[in-house]
Coordinates of C-alpha atoms and ligand atoms in Angstrom, one line a residue:
M1 CA 54.1 -12.0 -67.1
M2 CA 54.0 -9.1 -69.5
A3 CA 51.3 -7.3 -67.5
E4 CA 53.6 -7.4 -64.6
L5 CA 56.5 -6.1 -66.6
L6 CA 54.6 -3.1 -68.0
D7 CA 52.6 -2.5 -64.8
V8 CA 49.7 -1.3 -66.9
N9 CA 46.7 -2.8 -65.3
A10 CA 48.1 -3.0 -61.8
G11 CA 45.9 -1.4 -59.2
V12 CA 43.0 -0.7 -61.6
E13 CA 40.4 -1.5 -59.0
R14 CA 41.6 1.5 -57.0
F15 CA 39.8 3.7 -59.5
A16 CA 36.1 3.7 -60.2
P17 CA 35.0 4.2 -63.8
I18 CA 35.0 7.9 -64.7
A19 CA 31.7 9.0 -66.3
P20 CA 31.6 11.7 -68.9
K21 CA 30.6 15.2 -67.8
D22 CA 26.8 15.4 -67.1
W23 CA 26.5 11.8 -68.0
A24 CA 23.6 11.2 -65.5
A25 CA 21.5 13.9 -67.1
I26 CA 21.7 12.3 -70.6
P27 CA 18.9 9.8 -71.5
E28 CA 20.4 6.3 -72.0
A29 CA 19.0 6.0 -75.6
L30 CA 20.8 9.2 -76.7
R31 CA 24.3 8.4 -75.4
P32 CA 25.8 6.5 -78.3
N33 CA 24.7 9.3 -80.7
L34 CA 25.8 12.2 -78.6
L35 CA 28.3 13.3 -81.2
G36 CA 25.7 13.2 -84.0
F37 CA 27.0 9.8 -85.1
T38 CA 24.6 7.4 -86.6
G39 CA 26.5 5.3 -89.1
Q40 CA 27.2 1.5 -89.3
T41 CA 30.9 2.4 -89.5
M42 CA 32.5 5.4 -88.2
W43 CA 33.7 6.5 -91.6
E44 CA 30.3 6.3 -93.2
G45 CA 29.4 9.7 -94.6
A46 CA 33.0 10.8 -94.8
E47 CA 33.0 10.8 -98.6
A48 CA 30.0 13.1 -98.7
A49 CA 31.3 15.4 -96.0
L50 CA 34.7 15.7 -97.8
G51 CA 33.0 16.5 -101.1
L52 CA 34.5 13.5 -102.9
D53 CA 33.0 12.8 -106.3
A54 CA 31.9 9.6 -107.8
A55 CA 34.8 9.5 -110.3
G56 CA 37.0 8.0 -107.6
F57 CA 39.2 11.0 -106.9
V58 CA 40.6 10.8 -103.4
N59 CA 43.7 12.8 -102.4
K60 CA 44.6 13.4 -98.7
A61 CA 46.2 16.7 -99.3
W62 CA 43.3 17.9 -101.4
C63 CA 40.9 16.9 -98.6
A64 CA 43.1 18.7 -96.0
L65 CA 43.4 21.9 -98.0
E66 CA 40.8 22.3 -100.8
A67 CA 37.7 20.4 -99.7
H68 CA 36.6 23.4 -97.6
S69 CA 34.1 26.2 -98.1
P70 CA 35.6 29.6 -99.1
E71 CA 34.9 30.7 -95.6
I72 CA 37.0 28.0 -94.0
Q73 CA 39.7 28.5 -96.7
R74 CA 40.1 32.0 -95.3
R75 CA 40.5 30.8 -91.7
T76 CA 43.7 30.0 -89.9
A77 CA 44.9 26.4 -90.5
L78 CA 48.3 26.6 -88.7
T79 CA 49.7 28.7 -85.9
W80 CA 53.4 27.9 -85.6
E81 CA 55.7 28.9 -82.7
S82 CA 59.4 28.7 -83.5
A83 CA 62.0 27.5 -81.1
T84 CA 62.8 31.1 -80.2
G85 CA 59.1 32.0 -79.7
A86 CA 58.4 33.8 -83.1
L87 CA 54.9 33.2 -84.4
E88 CA 53.7 32.6 -87.9
T89 CA 50.1 31.9 -89.0
Y90 CA 48.8 30.5 -92.3
T91 CA 45.2 30.2 -93.6
F92 CA 44.1 27.0 -95.4
A93 CA 44.4 29.0 -98.7
Q94 CA 48.0 30.1 -97.9
L95 CA 49.0 26.5 -96.9
N96 CA 47.5 25.3 -100.2
E97 CA 49.5 27.9 -102.1
H98 CA 52.8 26.8 -100.5
A99 CA 51.9 23.2 -101.1
N100 CA 51.3 24.1 -104.8
C101 CA 54.7 25.7 -105.1
V102 CA 56.3 22.5 -103.8
A103 CA 54.3 20.3 -106.2
N104 CA 55.3 22.6 -109.1
G105 CA 58.9 22.6 -108.0
L106 CA 59.1 18.9 -107.7
Q107 CA 57.4 18.4 -111.0
S108 CA 60.0 20.7 -112.7
L109 CA 62.7 18.4 -111.3
G110 CA 60.9 15.4 -113.0
V111 CA 59.3 13.9 -109.9
T112 CA 56.1 12.1 -110.9
K113 CA 53.2 10.1 -109.4
G114 CA 54.3 7.1 -107.3
D115 CA 57.9 8.4 -106.8
R116 CA 59.1 8.4 -103.2
V117 CA 60.1 11.8 -101.8
F118 CA 61.4 12.1 -98.2
V119 CA 61.1 15.1 -95.9
F120 CA 63.9 15.5 -93.3
L121 CA 63.2 18.8 -91.6
E122 CA 62.9 20.4 -88.1
R123 CA 59.3 21.0 -87.1
I124 CA 58.9 24.1 -89.3
P125 CA 56.0 25.1 -91.6
E126 CA 57.9 23.9 -94.7
L127 CA 57.7 20.4 -93.2
Y128 CA 53.9 20.5 -93.3
W129 CA 53.3 22.0 -96.7
T130 CA 56.1 20.0 -98.3
I131 CA 54.4 16.7 -97.3
L132 CA 51.1 18.2 -98.6
G133 CA 52.8 19.3 -101.9
I134 CA 54.3 15.8 -102.5
L135 CA 50.9 14.2 -102.0
K136 CA 49.2 16.7 -104.4
L137 CA 51.7 15.6 -107.0
G138 CA 50.6 12.0 -106.4
A139 CA 54.1 11.1 -105.1
I140 CA 54.6 9.1 -101.9
A141 CA 55.7 11.2 -98.9
G142 CA 58.2 9.8 -96.4
P143 CA 58.5 12.0 -93.3
L144 CA 61.7 11.5 -91.3
F145 CA 62.1 12.4 -87.6
A146 CA 64.7 15.2 -87.4
A147 CA 66.7 13.3 -84.7
F148 CA 67.6 10.5 -87.0
G149 CA 71.3 9.8 -87.7
P150 CA 72.8 8.9 -91.0
D151 CA 72.3 5.1 -90.7
A152 CA 68.6 5.6 -90.0
V153 CA 68.3 8.0 -92.9
Q154 CA 70.2 5.7 -95.3
D155 CA 68.2 2.6 -94.4
R156 CA 64.9 4.4 -95.3
L157 CA 66.0 6.2 -98.4
S158 CA 67.7 3.1 -99.7
D159 CA 64.9 0.7 -99.0
S160 CA 62.3 3.0 -100.6
G161 CA 64.5 4.0 -103.6
A162 CA 63.7 7.7 -102.9
V163 CA 64.4 10.0 -105.8
A164 CA 64.4 13.3 -103.7
I165 CA 64.7 14.5 -100.1
V166 CA 63.8 17.9 -98.8
T167 CA 66.1 18.8 -95.9
S168 CA 67.6 21.7 -94.0
P169 CA 71.2 23.0 -94.0
V170 CA 71.9 21.4 -90.6
L171 CA 70.3 18.0 -91.3
K172 CA 71.8 17.9 -94.8
A173 CA 75.2 16.8 -93.4
R174 CA 73.6 13.5 -92.3
V175 CA 72.4 12.9 -95.8
D176 CA 75.7 13.9 -97.5
G177 CA 77.6 11.3 -95.4
V178 CA 75.6 8.4 -97.0
R179 CA 74.9 9.8 -100.4
D180 CA 77.3 7.5 -102.2
E181 CA 75.2 4.6 -101.0
L182 CA 72.0 6.0 -102.5
P183 CA 72.1 5.7 -106.3
N184 CA 68.4 6.5 -106.8
L185 CA 68.6 9.8 -104.9
K186 CA 68.7 12.5 -107.6
H187 CA 67.8 15.7 -105.7
V188 CA 68.6 17.1 -102.3
I189 CA 66.4 20.1 -101.8
V190 CA 67.7 22.4 -99.1
V191 CA 65.3 24.7 -97.2
D192 CA 67.8 27.5 -97.0
H193 CA 65.8 30.6 -96.5
R194 CA 65.2 30.3 -92.7
S195 CA 68.7 29.7 -91.7
T196 CA 71.9 31.7 -91.5
T197 CA 73.9 28.4 -91.6
G198 CA 75.6 28.2 -95.0
W199 CA 75.7 24.9 -96.9
Q200 CA 78.0 23.3 -99.4
R201 CA 76.4 22.8 -102.7
Q202 CA 77.1 19.4 -104.3
P203 CA 75.9 17.9 -107.6
G204 CA 72.2 17.3 -107.3
D205 CA 71.6 19.9 -104.6
V206 CA 68.8 22.3 -105.1
S207 CA 68.0 25.5 -103.2
Y208 CA 64.4 25.6 -102.0
A209 CA 64.5 29.4 -102.3
E210 CA 65.5 29.1 -106.0
C211 CA 63.5 26.0 -107.1
I212 CA 60.3 26.0 -105.0
A213 CA 59.6 29.4 -103.6
N214 CA 59.3 31.1 -107.1
Q215 CA 56.9 28.5 -108.5
S216 CA 53.3 29.2 -109.4
H217 CA 50.8 29.1 -106.5
V218 CA 48.4 27.2 -108.7
F219 CA 48.5 23.5 -109.1
K220 CA 45.8 21.0 -110.1
T221 CA 46.1 18.0 -107.8
V222 CA 47.1 14.9 -109.7
H223 CA 44.3 12.3 -110.0
T224 CA 44.7 9.7 -107.2
T225 CA 42.3 7.1 -106.0
A226 CA 41.6 5.7 -102.6
D227 CA 43.9 2.8 -103.3
D228 CA 46.9 4.9 -104.4
G229 CA 49.9 5.2 -102.0
S230 CA 50.2 8.4 -100.0
V231 CA 52.4 8.5 -96.9
M232 CA 55.0 5.9 -95.9
H233 CA 56.1 5.6 -92.3
Y234 CA 58.9 3.3 -91.3
T235 CA 58.1 1.1 -88.3
S236 CA 60.1 -1.3 -86.3
G237 CA 59.6 -5.1 -85.9
T238 CA 61.6 -7.8 -84.2
T239 CA 63.5 -9.0 -87.2
G240 CA 65.2 -7.0 -89.9
K241 CA 65.5 -3.3 -90.4
P242 CA 62.4 -1.0 -90.0
K243 CA 59.7 -1.6 -92.7
G244 CA 58.0 1.0 -94.7
A245 CA 54.2 0.9 -93.9
L246 CA 52.5 2.4 -96.9
H247 CA 49.2 4.2 -96.4
R248 CA 46.6 4.8 -99.1
H249 CA 44.9 8.1 -99.9
G250 CA 41.7 6.5 -98.8
A251 CA 43.0 6.6 -95.2
I252 CA 41.6 10.1 -95.0
L253 CA 38.1 8.7 -94.7
S254 CA 38.7 7.1 -91.3
Q255 CA 41.2 9.8 -90.2
W256 CA 38.5 12.4 -90.8
A257 CA 35.9 10.3 -89.0
T258 CA 38.0 9.7 -85.9
A259 CA 39.1 13.3 -85.8
K260 CA 35.4 14.2 -85.7
Y261 CA 34.0 11.6 -83.4
V262 CA 36.9 10.6 -81.2
L263 CA 38.9 13.9 -80.9
D264 CA 35.5 15.6 -81.1
L265 CA 36.9 18.4 -83.3
K266 CA 34.8 21.4 -84.2
P267 CA 36.0 23.7 -87.0
E268 CA 34.2 26.8 -85.7
T269 CA 35.7 26.9 -82.3
D270 CA 38.6 24.6 -81.7
V271 CA 42.3 25.3 -81.4
Y272 CA 43.8 21.8 -81.5
W273 CA 47.2 20.7 -80.5
C274 CA 48.8 17.4 -81.4
T275 CA 52.2 17.1 -79.8
A276 CA 53.5 14.4 -82.1
D277 CA 56.1 15.1 -84.8
P278 CA 55.1 14.2 -88.4
G279 CA 58.1 11.8 -88.4
W280 CA 55.7 9.4 -86.6
V281 CA 52.3 8.3 -87.7
T282 CA 50.3 10.3 -85.1
G283 CA 52.0 13.5 -86.4
T284 CA 50.6 13.0 -89.9
A285 CA 47.3 11.3 -89.3
Y286 CA 46.3 13.6 -86.4
G287 CA 48.8 16.4 -86.6
M288 CA 47.8 17.0 -90.3
F289 CA 45.2 15.1 -92.2
G290 CA 42.4 14.3 -89.8
P291 CA 42.1 17.8 -88.2
W292 CA 42.8 19.8 -91.4
S293 CA 40.3 17.7 -93.4
M294 CA 37.8 18.8 -90.6
G295 CA 38.9 22.5 -91.3
V296 CA 40.3 22.8 -87.8
H297 CA 43.0 25.3 -86.6
Q298 CA 46.1 23.5 -85.4
L299 CA 49.0 24.7 -83.2
V300 CA 52.5 23.5 -83.9
T301 CA 55.6 24.2 -81.7
E302 CA 59.1 23.7 -82.9
A303 CA 60.5 23.5 -79.4
P304 CA 61.0 20.2 -77.5
F305 CA 59.1 19.2 -74.3
N306 CA 59.2 21.6 -71.4
A307 CA 56.5 21.5 -68.8
S308 CA 56.1 25.3 -68.2
H309 CA 56.4 26.0 -71.9
W310 CA 53.6 23.5 -72.7
Y311 CA 51.3 25.1 -70.1
R312 CA 52.1 28.5 -71.5
L313 CA 51.3 27.4 -75.0
I314 CA 47.8 26.1 -74.0
Q315 CA 47.2 29.4 -72.2
D316 CA 48.4 31.8 -74.8
H317 CA 46.9 30.0 -77.8
G318 CA 43.6 29.0 -76.0
V319 CA 44.1 25.3 -76.9
T320 CA 40.8 23.5 -76.6
V321 CA 41.5 19.9 -77.7
W322 CA 44.9 18.3 -76.9
Y323 CA 46.3 15.0 -78.2
T324 CA 49.5 13.9 -76.4
A325 CA 51.3 10.8 -75.0
P326 CA 51.7 9.1 -71.6
T327 CA 55.4 9.9 -71.3
A328 CA 54.6 13.6 -71.7
I329 CA 51.8 13.3 -69.2
R330 CA 54.1 11.5 -66.7
M331 CA 56.6 14.3 -67.1
L332 CA 53.9 16.9 -66.5
M333 CA 52.9 15.0 -63.4
K334 CA 56.5 15.0 -62.2
A335 CA 56.7 18.7 -62.7
G336 CA 54.1 19.0 -59.9
E337 CA 50.5 20.2 -59.4
A338 CA 51.6 23.7 -58.4
L339 CA 52.8 24.4 -61.9
P340 CA 49.5 24.2 -63.9
V341 CA 47.8 26.4 -61.3
Q342 CA 50.0 29.3 -62.4
Y343 CA 48.5 29.2 -65.9
D344 CA 45.0 29.8 -67.2
L345 CA 44.1 26.4 -68.8
S346 CA 40.4 27.0 -68.8
S347 CA 40.2 26.8 -72.6
L348 CA 40.9 23.0 -72.5
R349 CA 37.8 21.0 -73.1
H350 CA 38.9 17.5 -74.3
L351 CA 42.2 15.6 -73.8
C352 CA 43.3 12.4 -75.6
S353 CA 46.4 10.2 -75.4
V354 CA 48.2 7.6 -77.6
G355 CA 51.3 5.6 -78.1
E356 CA 51.7 3.7 -74.8
P357 CA 49.6 2.3 -72.0
L358 CA 48.0 5.2 -70.2
N359 CA 48.4 4.7 -66.4
P360 CA 45.2 5.0 -64.4
E361 CA 47.1 7.5 -62.2
A362 CA 47.6 9.8 -65.3
I363 CA 43.9 9.8 -66.0
V364 CA 43.0 10.7 -62.5
W365 CA 45.8 13.4 -62.4
G366 CA 44.4 15.0 -65.6
Q367 CA 41.0 15.3 -63.9
K368 CA 42.5 16.9 -60.8
A369 CA 45.2 19.1 -62.3
L370 CA 43.7 20.0 -65.7
G371 CA 40.0 19.6 -65.0
H372 CA 39.6 16.8 -67.6
A373 CA 40.3 13.1 -67.8
F374 CA 42.7 11.9 -70.6
H375 CA 40.9 9.7 -73.1
D376 CA 43.1 6.8 -74.2
T377 CA 43.3 5.8 -77.9
W378 CA 45.0 2.7 -79.3
W379 CA 46.2 2.3 -82.8
Q380 CA 49.4 1.7 -84.9
T381 CA 51.3 2.9 -87.9
E382 CA 49.7 -0.1 -89.7
T383 CA 46.1 0.7 -88.8
G384 CA 46.4 4.3 -90.0
C385 CA 43.7 5.5 -87.7
M386 CA 42.5 5.1 -84.1
H387 CA 40.9 1.7 -83.6
V388 CA 40.3 1.2 -79.9
V389 CA 39.2 4.4 -78.2
N390 CA 37.4 6.3 -75.5
T391 CA 35.0 8.7 -77.2
P392 CA 34.0 11.7 -75.2
T393 CA 30.6 10.1 -74.5
M394 CA 31.9 6.8 -73.1
A395 CA 32.5 6.1 -69.4
I396 CA 36.3 5.6 -69.0
K397 CA 37.5 2.5 -67.2
P398 CA 41.0 3.7 -66.1
G399 CA 43.6 1.2 -67.3
S400 CA 41.6 0.1 -70.3
M401 CA 42.2 1.4 -73.8
G402 CA 38.5 1.8 -74.5
K403 CA 36.3 0.1 -77.1
P404 CA 36.7 -0.6 -80.8
I405 CA 35.4 2.3 -83.1
V406 CA 32.1 1.6 -84.8
G407 CA 32.8 -0.6 -87.8
I408 CA 35.8 -2.3 -86.3
V409 CA 35.7 -5.8 -84.9
V410 CA 38.4 -6.7 -82.4
G411 CA 39.5 -10.3 -81.8
I412 CA 41.5 -11.7 -78.9
L413 CA 43.0 -14.9 -80.4
N414 CA 44.8 -18.0 -79.3
E415 CA 47.8 -19.7 -81.0
Q416 CA 45.4 -21.1 -83.7
W417 CA 44.2 -17.6 -84.5
E418 CA 40.7 -18.3 -83.0
P419 CA 38.9 -16.1 -80.5
V420 CA 39.5 -17.0 -76.8
P421 CA 36.6 -16.8 -74.2
E422 CA 35.8 -13.4 -72.8
G423 CA 38.2 -12.1 -70.2
E424 CA 41.1 -14.3 -71.4
E425 CA 44.4 -12.9 -72.7
G426 CA 45.5 -13.4 -76.2
H427 CA 46.8 -11.9 -79.5
L428 CA 45.1 -8.6 -80.2
A429 CA 43.7 -8.8 -83.8
L430 CA 41.3 -6.8 -86.0
R431 CA 39.0 -7.6 -88.8
P432 CA 40.7 -5.7 -91.7
S433 CA 38.0 -3.3 -92.6
A434 CA 39.2 0.3 -92.0
P435 CA 40.0 2.3 -95.2
S436 CA 43.2 3.4 -93.4
L437 CA 44.7 0.0 -92.9
F438 CA 48.1 -0.1 -94.6
K439 CA 48.5 -1.1 -98.2
T440 CA 51.7 -3.1 -97.8
Y441 CA 55.2 -3.0 -96.3
W442 CA 57.4 -1.6 -99.0
N443 CA 59.5 -4.4 -100.6
R444 CA 58.3 -6.8 -98.0
E445 CA 55.0 -8.2 -99.3
E446 CA 55.6 -11.6 -97.6
V447 CA 56.0 -9.9 -94.2
Y448 CA 52.8 -8.0 -94.9
Q449 CA 50.9 -11.2 -95.9
S450 CA 52.1 -12.9 -92.7
K451 CA 50.3 -10.3 -90.6
F452 CA 46.9 -11.7 -91.9
Q453 CA 45.7 -15.0 -90.5
N454 CA 42.2 -16.6 -90.5
G455 CA 40.7 -13.3 -91.7
W456 CA 42.3 -11.3 -89.0
Y457 CA 45.0 -8.6 -89.0
L458 CA 47.5 -9.4 -86.2
T459 CA 48.6 -6.3 -84.4
G460 CA 51.6 -7.8 -82.5
D461 CA 50.1 -6.7 -79.2
R462 CA 48.5 -8.8 -76.4
A463 CA 45.3 -7.8 -74.7
W464 CA 42.0 -9.0 -73.2
Q465 CA 38.4 -7.8 -73.5
D466 CA 35.9 -7.5 -70.7
A467 CA 32.1 -8.2 -70.7
D468 CA 31.4 -4.6 -71.6
G469 CA 33.6 -4.8 -74.7
Y470 CA 36.5 -2.7 -73.2
V471 CA 39.9 -3.8 -74.3
W472 CA 42.8 -4.0 -71.8
F473 CA 46.4 -3.8 -73.1
V474 CA 48.8 -6.4 -71.7
G475 CA 52.0 -5.9 -73.6
R476 CA 53.8 -6.4 -76.9
D477 CA 53.7 -9.9 -78.4
D478 CA 57.2 -9.5 -79.8
D479 CA 60.6 -8.0 -78.8
V480 CA 59.8 -4.5 -80.1
I481 CA 60.7 -1.9 -77.5
N482 CA 58.4 1.0 -76.8
T483 CA 60.4 3.9 -75.3
A484 CA 58.5 7.0 -74.6
G485 CA 56.0 6.1 -77.4
H486 CA 58.7 5.4 -80.0
L487 CA 59.0 1.9 -81.2
V488 CA 62.6 0.6 -81.5
G489 CA 63.5 -2.7 -83.1
P490 CA 66.2 -4.6 -81.3
F491 CA 67.7 -5.7 -84.5
E492 CA 68.5 -2.2 -85.7
V493 CA 70.2 -1.3 -82.5
E494 CA 72.1 -4.6 -82.5
S495 CA 73.2 -3.9 -86.1
A496 CA 74.5 -0.5 -85.1
L497 CA 76.3 -1.9 -82.0
V498 CA 78.2 -4.6 -83.9
E499 CA 79.5 -1.9 -86.3
H500 CA 81.5 -0.5 -83.3
P501 CA 85.1 -1.8 -83.6
A502 CA 85.2 -3.1 -80.1
V503 CA 81.9 -5.1 -80.2
A504 CA 81.8 -8.8 -81.1
E505 CA 78.2 -9.5 -80.5
A506 CA 75.2 -7.6 -79.1
A507 CA 71.7 -8.2 -77.9
V508 CA 69.1 -5.6 -77.0
I509 CA 66.0 -5.7 -74.8
G510 CA 63.4 -3.2 -73.5
K511 CA 63.9 -2.6 -69.7
P512 CA 60.9 -1.3 -67.8
C513 CA 61.2 2.4 -66.8
P514 CA 58.7 4.3 -64.6
E515 CA 58.9 7.4 -66.8
R516 CA 59.6 6.2 -70.4
L517 CA 57.7 2.9 -70.1
E518 CA 60.8 1.1 -71.4
V519 CA 64.4 2.1 -72.1
V520 CA 66.8 0.3 -74.5
K521 CA 69.2 -2.0 -72.6
A522 CA 72.1 -3.6 -74.5
F523 CA 74.3 -6.7 -73.7
V524 CA 77.6 -6.7 -75.6
S525 CA 80.5 -9.1 -75.7
L526 CA 83.8 -7.4 -76.7
K527 CA 86.6 -8.5 -79.0
T528 CA 89.5 -9.7 -76.9
E529 CA 91.8 -7.0 -77.9
Y530 CA 89.4 -4.3 -76.8
L531 CA 88.7 -5.7 -73.3
P532 CA 89.2 -2.7 -70.9
E533 CA 92.1 -2.9 -68.5
N534 CA 90.4 -1.0 -65.6
D535 CA 87.1 0.6 -64.6
E536 CA 88.1 4.0 -66.1
A537 CA 88.7 2.4 -69.5
K538 CA 85.5 0.5 -69.2
T539 CA 83.4 3.6 -68.5
K540 CA 85.0 5.4 -71.4
L541 CA 84.4 2.5 -73.8
L542 CA 80.8 2.1 -72.8
N543 CA 80.2 5.8 -73.2
D544 CA 81.8 5.6 -76.6
I545 CA 79.6 2.7 -77.7
Q546 CA 76.5 4.7 -76.5
Q547 CA 77.4 7.8 -78.5
F548 CA 78.2 5.6 -81.5
V549 CA 74.6 4.3 -81.6
R550 CA 73.2 7.7 -80.8
H551 CA 74.9 9.4 -83.8
R552 CA 74.1 6.6 -86.2
L553 CA 70.5 5.9 -85.3
A554 CA 68.8 8.4 -83.0
A555 CA 68.9 9.5 -79.4
H556 CA 65.9 7.4 -78.4
A557 CA 67.5 4.3 -79.8
M558 CA 70.7 4.8 -77.7
P559 CA 71.1 2.1 -75.1
R560 CA 70.7 3.9 -71.7
E561 CA 72.4 0.8 -70.1
I562 CA 75.0 -1.5 -71.4
S563 CA 76.2 -4.7 -69.7
L564 CA 79.4 -6.4 -70.7
V565 CA 78.9 -10.2 -71.1
D566 CA 81.2 -13.0 -72.1
S567 CA 78.7 -14.3 -74.7
I568 CA 75.2 -13.8 -75.9
P569 CA 72.6 -16.6 -75.3
K570 CA 71.3 -18.0 -78.6
T571 CA 69.1 -20.8 -79.8
R572 CA 70.7 -23.8 -81.5
S573 CA 69.7 -22.2 -84.8
G574 CA 71.6 -19.0 -83.9
K575 CA 68.7 -16.6 -82.9
I576 CA 69.4 -14.3 -80.0
M577 CA 67.3 -15.2 -76.9
R578 CA 66.2 -11.8 -75.9
R579 CA 63.5 -13.1 -73.7
L580 CA 66.0 -15.0 -71.7
L581 CA 68.2 -11.9 -71.2
K582 CA 65.1 -10.0 -70.2
A583 CA 63.9 -12.6 -67.7
R584 CA 67.4 -12.7 -66.2
E585 CA 67.6 -8.9 -66.0
L586 CA 64.3 -8.7 -64.2
G587 CA 64.8 -11.7 -62.0
L588 CA 61.9 -13.6 -63.6
P589 CA 61.7 -17.3 -64.3
E590 CA 63.8 -18.2 -67.3
G591 CA 61.1 -20.4 -69.0
D592 CA 61.8 -23.1 -71.6
L593 CA 65.5 -23.3 -72.3
S594 CA 65.4 -26.5 -74.4
T595 CA 66.4 -24.6 -77.6
L596 CA 69.4 -22.8 -75.9
E597 CA 72.7 -23.3 -77.6
E598 CA 75.1 -25.5 -75.6
Ligands
6R9_601 C1 50.0 5.4 -83.0 C2 51.2 4.7 -82.6 C3 52.0 1.2 -82.1 C4 52.2 0.4 -80.8 C5 51.0 -0.5 -80.5 C6 51.2 -0.6 -79.0 C7 51.6 0.8 -78.6 C8 49.9 2.6 -79.0 C9 48.7 2.5 -77.2 C10 49.7 1.5 -77.2 C11 48.9 0.8 -75.1 C12 47.8 2.6 -76.1 N1 50.4 1.6 -78.3 N2 48.8 3.1 -78.4 N3 49.8 0.7 -76.1 N4 48.0 1.7 -75.1 N5 46.8 3.5 -76.1 O1 51.7 4.8 -81.5 O2 51.8 3.9 -83.6 O3 54.3 4.0 -83.4 O4 53.2 2.2 -84.8 O5 53.1 2.2 -82.3 O6 52.3 1.3 -79.7 O7 52.2 -1.6 -78.7 O8 51.1 -1.7 -81.3 P1 53.2 3.1 -83.6

């Protein structure tokens, strides 16, 4: 049923497997090692390559900035294009100096190892080196997506007990509104030197220009081990508010390895562009740590998606390797094949995708319009690095996510958490062996433990594996909504909805959408006194409810559709039956209703 809903594997037979370039000319025996890879696990050799010593010192920011030869230190690490088209470039050495100023500045405020420090900034260079500076200090960095509203910010700062947040004059207003609820938050550091917008200084506010920019450029990275906490990304589940998935510093080993062998990055020649924001895991693992630990030059753009702008960026900056997402690819496809022809995209040599099922059509379109097939990669916030992939040397089966990376064992499990026969659908699970697998969910150890059964880590996805070892995504195993690659938990949207004065009860599902994979759809029952008198009043009220969620949580969490209902179907124990609402919405069989409340 889920396969039908998501329409991922439909029509796969229409496409023959796509062989890598010049595949036929390569002797069979050499194919697995084409990238120079010979280990038993993909991350074997990462410690030596990163120059890590035997004393157990591992720090992601150090690996990204200081592990390099003097020659690489002098090379460009970051080219940044602002929303208005201004360019700034930074070498690895310069990024390191800025990160050191941040580490010194935070230290002067009393921030120490293990403290949680959040970063709530637009996609500007300060966002990147602030995260790196926090990590050099041994503190835990919590990147926040700039589109988050006050409720989303409050949930994360409060749950993590953050002591400081680095933000901008514009975004600060969203923190100020919830500050009374955050007793642990001592410092609000405002990146004020880029903006002409003034800001109201309140007790605990610190100017970045005054406190950070004047600090020493030298800082000795605090001693952290592979097991120490590094970055924390909040991720949505079916129940409860988003949970803080805590990564270890040791994650850098498999992030480095997958950047090398899956993204195929080469420090000498590549200009690499990851389109993800560091507010999401792809934006830190592969928009910062993996590529920078490889010494690779990265492009960052502050501007949001625009098809011609994106093609222009590839052309002007000579992008060679590109990591993006299916929703963006579908939007490029929609913009037409006549558009890419207007740009010189000949620098591109390797394309990868993540975050949602990659339609076979999108792979074929990439080959035709851009000259290269998109290589799908599957992973999650919790896994910390790519786990099921198409390496550049593998034949692609369009519609499949590829094969597990070397060193990772995938299991397709039944309800008893035992492997099912080949070709059968089940829970997608992994043997927990990657150094990047998350350390815990912050404050939610029992939920973390519940993810491990029978020696497997349960991913929450459903899939099947074919005779060649290729893994085929079927759908989510839970009610989590994937809208344009962003996971949204129904509970957080329902919680925001019921805070609206007119809403009595709410239920939220993911509704299939050809462009965004799914959109958030809400069902709400109203308090009697708020029932609208006519259609005009109804439209106004629904619009008001939409905006209410948008401002509190984020634009992507806003229900695109709201249906008014008399009551919300629940189980006898009071749980919302989202699956029933979804089945009814899509005209599918309603399934077992024995637990439905009378
Ligand atoms: C990296 C990231 C993880 C969830 C994951 C799955 C979906 C990710 C996918 C994919 C089909 C792919 N997902 N990659 N589904 N094909 N190649 O996206 O992390 O935000 O935690 O999302 O996204 O459902 O479980 P995260």
